[in-house]
mmCIF file of C-alpha atoms in Angstrom:
data_model
loop_
_atom_site.group_PDB
_atom_site.id
_atom_site.type_symbol
_atom_site.label_atom_id
_atom_site.label_comp_id
_atom_site.label_asym_id
_atom_site.label_seq_id
_atom_site.Cartn_x
_atom_site.Cartn_y
_atom_site.Cartn_z
ATOM 1 C CA UNK A 653 0.000 0.000 0.000
ATOM 2 C CA UNK A 654 1.166 3.498 -0.779
ATOM 3 C CA UNK A 655 1.547 5.998 2.025
ATOM 4 C CA UNK A 656 -1.435 8.343 2.314
ATOM 5 C CA UNK A 657 -0.838 12.006 3.033
ATOM 6 C CA UNK A 658 -3.984 13.987 2.324
ATOM 7 C CA UNK A 659 -3.642 17.405 0.707
ATOM 8 C CA UNK A 660 -6.732 19.537 0.209
ATOM 9 C CA UNK A 661 -7.111 22.625 -1.935
ATOM 10 C CA UNK A 662 -10.014 24.653 -3.194
ATOM 11 C CA UNK A 663 -10.565 25.329 -6.894
ATOM 12 C CA UNK A 664 -13.496 27.436 -8.048
ATOM 13 C CA UNK A 665 -15.450 26.723 -4.872
ATOM 14 C CA UNK A 666 -14.845 22.965 -4.906
ATOM 15 C CA UNK A 667 -12.586 21.286 -2.363
ATOM 16 C CA UNK A 668 -10.299 18.700 -3.947
ATOM 17 C CA UNK A 669 -8.673 15.945 -1.894
ATOM 18 C CA UNK A 670 -5.444 14.317 -3.077
ATOM 19 C CA UNK A 671 -4.052 11.499 -0.887
ATOM 20 C CA UNK A 672 -0.992 10.924 -3.071
ATOM 21 C CA UNK A 673 0.328 14.419 -3.786
ATOM 22 C CA UNK A 674 3.649 13.371 -2.223
ATOM 23 C CA UNK A 675 4.297 11.218 -5.300
ATOM 24 C CA UNK A 676 4.744 14.351 -7.414
ATOM 25 C CA UNK A 677 8.115 14.914 -5.713
ATOM 26 C CA UNK A 678 9.496 11.916 -7.680
ATOM 27 C CA UNK A 679 12.017 11.279 -4.927
ATOM 28 C CA UNK A 680 13.688 8.142 -3.512
ATOM 29 C CA UNK A 681 10.574 7.168 -1.595
ATOM 30 C CA UNK A 682 8.525 7.103 -4.797
ATOM 31 C CA UNK A 683 11.274 5.275 -6.716
ATOM 32 C CA UNK A 684 11.433 2.618 -4.001
ATOM 33 C CA UNK A 685 7.641 2.241 -3.960
ATOM 34 C CA UNK A 686 7.502 1.890 -7.757
ATOM 35 C CA UNK A 687 10.275 -0.726 -7.694
ATOM 36 C CA UNK A 688 8.408 -2.782 -5.089
ATOM 37 C CA UNK A 689 5.178 -2.505 -7.097
ATOM 38 C CA UNK A 690 6.994 -3.688 -10.223
ATOM 39 C CA UNK A 691 8.505 -6.664 -8.408
ATOM 40 C CA UNK A 692 5.121 -7.620 -6.953
ATOM 41 C CA UNK A 693 3.423 -7.396 -10.366
ATOM 42 C CA UNK A 694 6.173 -9.442 -12.058
ATOM 43 C CA UNK A 695 5.861 -12.182 -9.433
ATOM 44 C CA UNK A 696 2.064 -12.274 -9.748
ATOM 45 C CA UNK A 697 2.136 -12.371 -13.568
ATOM 46 C CA UNK A 698 4.832 -15.046 -13.666
ATOM 47 C CA UNK A 699 2.486 -17.473 -11.940
ATOM 48 C CA UNK A 700 -0.413 -17.096 -14.372
ATOM 49 C CA UNK A 701 -1.195 -20.233 -16.430
ATOM 50 C CA UNK A 702 -0.498 -19.815 -20.148
ATOM 51 C CA UNK A 703 1.554 -16.643 -19.639
ATOM 52 C CA UNK A 704 4.647 -17.996 -21.399
ATOM 53 C CA UNK A 705 2.641 -18.919 -24.503
ATOM 54 C CA UNK A 706 0.846 -15.553 -24.529
ATOM 55 C CA UNK A 707 4.123 -13.661 -24.118
ATOM 56 C CA UNK A 708 5.671 -15.630 -27.004
ATOM 57 C CA UNK A 709 2.678 -14.808 -29.228
ATOM 58 C CA UNK A 710 2.775 -11.092 -28.359
ATOM 59 C CA UNK A 711 6.532 -10.997 -28.930
ATOM 60 C CA UNK A 712 6.058 -12.590 -32.358
ATOM 61 C CA UNK A 713 3.345 -10.135 -33.349
ATOM 62 C CA UNK A 714 5.398 -7.095 -32.319
ATOM 63 C CA UNK A 715 8.666 -8.271 -33.869
ATOM 64 C CA UNK A 716 7.882 -6.450 -37.131
ATOM 65 C CA UNK A 717 7.483 -2.740 -37.776
ATOM 66 C CA UNK A 718 3.940 -1.364 -37.510
ATOM 67 C CA UNK A 719 2.693 1.123 -40.123
ATOM 68 C CA UNK A 720 -0.181 3.566 -39.533
ATOM 69 C CA UNK A 721 -1.661 7.014 -40.311
ATOM 70 C CA UNK A 722 -1.546 6.615 -44.109
ATOM 71 C CA UNK A 723 -1.961 9.988 -45.828
ATOM 72 C CA UNK A 724 -1.782 10.662 -49.592
ATOM 73 C CA UNK A 725 0.716 13.314 -50.693
ATOM 74 C CA UNK A 726 0.249 13.839 -54.421
ATOM 75 C CA UNK A 727 1.212 10.569 -56.118
ATOM 76 C CA UNK A 728 3.038 9.380 -53.008
ATOM 77 C CA UNK A 729 2.058 8.076 -49.587
ATOM 78 C CA UNK A 730 3.044 9.369 -46.158
ATOM 79 C CA UNK A 731 2.719 7.154 -43.097
ATOM 80 C CA UNK A 732 4.183 6.460 -39.676
ATOM 81 C CA UNK A 733 6.387 3.429 -39.113
ATOM 82 C CA UNK A 734 6.983 2.267 -35.559
ATOM 83 C CA UNK A 735 10.129 0.152 -35.215
ATOM 84 C CA UNK A 736 9.957 -3.309 -33.623
ATOM 85 C CA UNK A 737 9.887 -3.116 -29.851
ATOM 86 C CA UNK A 738 7.796 0.050 -29.740
ATOM 87 C CA UNK A 739 10.332 2.768 -30.508
ATOM 88 C CA UNK A 740 9.484 6.305 -31.579
ATOM 89 C CA UNK A 741 7.583 6.258 -34.920
ATOM 90 C CA UNK A 742 9.354 7.737 -37.945
ATOM 91 C CA UNK A 743 7.671 9.566 -40.833
ATOM 92 C CA UNK A 744 7.917 7.625 -44.078
ATOM 93 C CA UNK A 745 7.269 8.673 -47.665
ATOM 94 C CA UNK A 746 6.804 5.516 -49.693
ATOM 95 C CA UNK A 747 9.854 3.415 -48.791
ATOM 96 C CA UNK A 748 12.052 6.292 -47.594
ATOM 97 C CA UNK A 749 12.430 7.760 -44.090
ATOM 98 C CA UNK A 750 11.438 11.415 -44.353
ATOM 99 C CA UNK A 751 11.886 12.305 -40.673
ATOM 100 C CA UNK A 752 13.295 10.338 -37.754
ATOM 101 C CA UNK A 753 12.677 12.309 -34.524
ATOM 102 C CA UNK A 754 15.394 10.302 -32.750
ATOM 103 C CA UNK A 755 18.173 11.955 -34.779
ATOM 104 C CA UNK A 756 17.083 15.520 -34.003
ATOM 105 C CA UNK A 757 19.551 17.453 -31.900
ATOM 106 C CA UNK A 758 18.897 19.522 -28.797
ATOM 107 C CA UNK A 759 18.133 18.814 -25.165
ATOM 108 C CA UNK A 760 15.693 15.990 -24.486
ATOM 109 C CA UNK A 761 14.185 13.474 -26.867
ATOM 110 C CA UNK A 762 11.794 14.334 -29.699
ATOM 111 C CA UNK A 763 8.694 12.615 -31.036
ATOM 112 C CA UNK A 764 6.231 13.227 -33.875
ATOM 113 C CA UNK A 765 2.633 14.137 -32.982
ATOM 114 C CA UNK A 766 1.072 14.889 -36.373
ATOM 115 C CA UNK A 767 1.853 15.718 -40.026
ATOM 116 C CA UNK A 768 0.054 17.480 -42.884
ATOM 117 C CA UNK A 769 1.404 17.548 -46.488
ATOM 118 C CA UNK A 770 1.052 20.629 -48.680
ATOM 119 C CA UNK A 771 -1.302 20.319 -51.699
ATOM 120 C CA UNK A 772 1.650 20.023 -54.109
ATOM 121 C CA UNK A 773 3.376 17.493 -51.780
ATOM 122 C CA UNK A 774 6.528 19.657 -51.821
ATOM 123 C CA UNK A 775 6.439 20.220 -48.079
ATOM 124 C CA UNK A 776 5.103 18.555 -44.950
ATOM 125 C CA UNK A 777 4.142 20.425 -41.783
ATOM 126 C CA UNK A 778 4.637 18.343 -38.665
ATOM 127 C CA UNK A 779 4.278 18.690 -34.893
ATOM 128 C CA UNK A 780 7.413 17.942 -32.882
ATOM 129 C CA UNK A 781 7.139 17.912 -29.068
ATOM 130 C CA UNK A 782 10.265 17.539 -26.956
ATOM 131 C CA UNK A 783 10.752 15.465 -23.824
ATOM 132 C CA UNK A 784 7.259 13.966 -23.874
ATOM 133 C CA UNK A 785 5.697 17.389 -23.314
ATOM 134 C CA UNK A 786 2.919 16.994 -25.927
ATOM 135 C CA UNK A 787 3.419 20.706 -26.659
ATOM 136 C CA UNK A 788 4.182 20.512 -30.347
ATOM 137 C CA UNK A 789 6.219 23.010 -32.294
ATOM 138 C CA UNK A 790 5.178 23.189 -35.931
ATOM 139 C CA UNK A 791 8.110 22.461 -38.230
ATOM 140 C CA UNK A 792 8.258 22.098 -42.018
ATOM 141 C CA UNK A 793 10.059 19.420 -44.044
ATOM 142 C CA UNK A 794 11.219 20.110 -47.604
ATOM 143 C CA UNK A 795 10.366 16.790 -49.253
ATOM 144 C CA UNK A 796 12.878 17.040 -52.122
ATOM 145 C CA UNK A 797 15.874 17.343 -49.803
ATOM 146 C CA UNK A 798 14.524 15.913 -46.553
ATOM 147 C CA UNK A 799 15.634 19.160 -44.893
ATOM 148 C CA UNK A 800 13.886 20.414 -41.769
ATOM 149 C CA UNK A 801 13.403 24.109 -42.505
ATOM 150 C CA UNK A 802 14.155 26.738 -39.826
ATOM 151 C CA UNK A 803 10.455 27.665 -39.554
ATOM 152 C CA UNK A 804 9.249 26.962 -35.999
ATOM 153 C CA UNK A 805 5.778 27.874 -34.742
ATOM 154 C CA UNK A 806 5.313 27.082 -31.046
ATOM 155 C CA UNK A 807 2.000 26.218 -29.428
ATOM 156 C CA UNK A 808 0.707 24.156 -32.376
ATOM 157 C CA UNK A 809 -0.543 21.308 -30.195
ATOM 158 C CA UNK A 810 -3.539 20.185 -32.210
ATOM 159 C CA UNK A 811 -2.148 19.797 -35.713
ATOM 160 C CA UNK A 812 -4.938 21.966 -37.122
ATOM 161 C CA UNK A 813 -3.120 23.053 -40.309
ATOM 162 C CA UNK A 814 -4.440 24.223 -43.682
ATOM 163 C CA UNK A 815 -1.951 24.877 -46.472
ATOM 164 C CA UNK A 816 -2.486 27.605 -49.045
ATOM 165 C CA UNK A 817 -2.801 26.128 -52.560
ATOM 166 C CA UNK A 818 0.760 26.996 -53.661
ATOM 167 C CA UNK A 819 2.369 25.486 -50.531
ATOM 168 C CA UNK A 820 4.128 28.760 -49.753
ATOM 169 C CA UNK A 821 2.176 29.452 -46.572
ATOM 170 C CA UNK A 822 -0.149 27.765 -44.118
ATOM 171 C CA UNK A 823 -2.748 28.623 -41.524
ATOM 172 C CA UNK A 824 -2.479 26.890 -38.163
ATOM 173 C CA UNK A 825 -4.242 26.904 -34.821
ATOM 174 C CA UNK A 826 -1.813 28.194 -32.213
ATOM 175 C CA UNK A 827 -1.720 28.804 -28.478
ATOM 176 C CA UNK A 828 0.429 31.819 -27.726
ATOM 177 C CA UNK A 829 3.275 31.482 -25.215
ATOM 178 C CA UNK A 830 2.120 32.819 -21.810
ATOM 179 C CA UNK A 831 4.160 35.511 -20.133
ATOM 180 C CA UNK A 832 6.913 34.315 -17.745
ATOM 181 C CA UNK A 833 5.549 33.291 -14.354
ATOM 182 C CA UNK A 834 1.981 32.854 -15.601
ATOM 183 C CA UNK A 835 0.029 29.897 -14.135
ATOM 184 C CA UNK A 836 0.027 26.670 -16.164
ATOM 185 C CA UNK A 837 -3.615 27.009 -17.227
ATOM 186 C CA UNK A 838 -2.734 30.117 -19.258
ATOM 187 C CA UNK A 839 -1.105 27.837 -21.856
ATOM 188 C CA UNK A 840 -4.613 26.972 -23.080
ATOM 189 C CA UNK A 841 -5.860 30.530 -23.356
ATOM 190 C CA UNK A 842 -5.525 33.167 -26.055
ATOM 191 C CA UNK A 843 -5.462 30.768 -28.993
ATOM 192 C CA UNK A 844 -5.880 31.955 -32.552
ATOM 193 C CA UNK A 845 -5.557 31.016 -36.202
ATOM 194 C CA UNK A 846 -2.232 32.265 -37.566
ATOM 195 C CA UNK A 847 -1.014 32.675 -41.121
ATOM 196 C CA UNK A 848 2.606 31.587 -41.492
ATOM 197 C CA UNK A 849 4.600 32.343 -44.639
ATOM 198 C CA UNK A 850 7.273 29.685 -45.142
ATOM 199 C CA UNK A 851 10.736 31.155 -44.608
ATOM 200 C CA UNK A 852 9.627 33.910 -42.229
ATOM 201 C CA UNK A 853 9.859 34.181 -38.452
ATOM 202 C CA UNK A 854 6.865 32.985 -36.462
#
């Protein structure tokens, strides 16, 4: 059993009770508790009848790459390919890797939330969050070269993108960056549709 330490706070006239707020510290006590829970679960699962056969079947089914999110781009096809073992999905165009988030530089790891090709299939807008934040930054891939252009529009969480017909600009739904020190809920306020010309600052 986890230790209970009740914390109460009032939000908009409602009193909320949280018995496990201490876990948010992510300290040694939590790490030790999680380790013990994992050991207990492993021991319980190991004794289940048929588990070895089920595990072998699941392992066999996940040994190959999994493809999903098929999207036409002109005469070509975009899709996500998740490597065996459940790694970060890469963006494919036909049989070629167009973007692998794992090779992007910078602090923390990257992933790919969404992608939208331009009407002429020359470019692909995509949402790249860092460190598991789910707060995507809109980036643009030049399909012919595979280059990730410098364009970066923050706050594009939802992937709501509409390209202009010539592929030279797009309209996206964007949450503006809150001022420093603002409470976390402000991240979801003051959203708007923004026109972004490719090659210009956001």
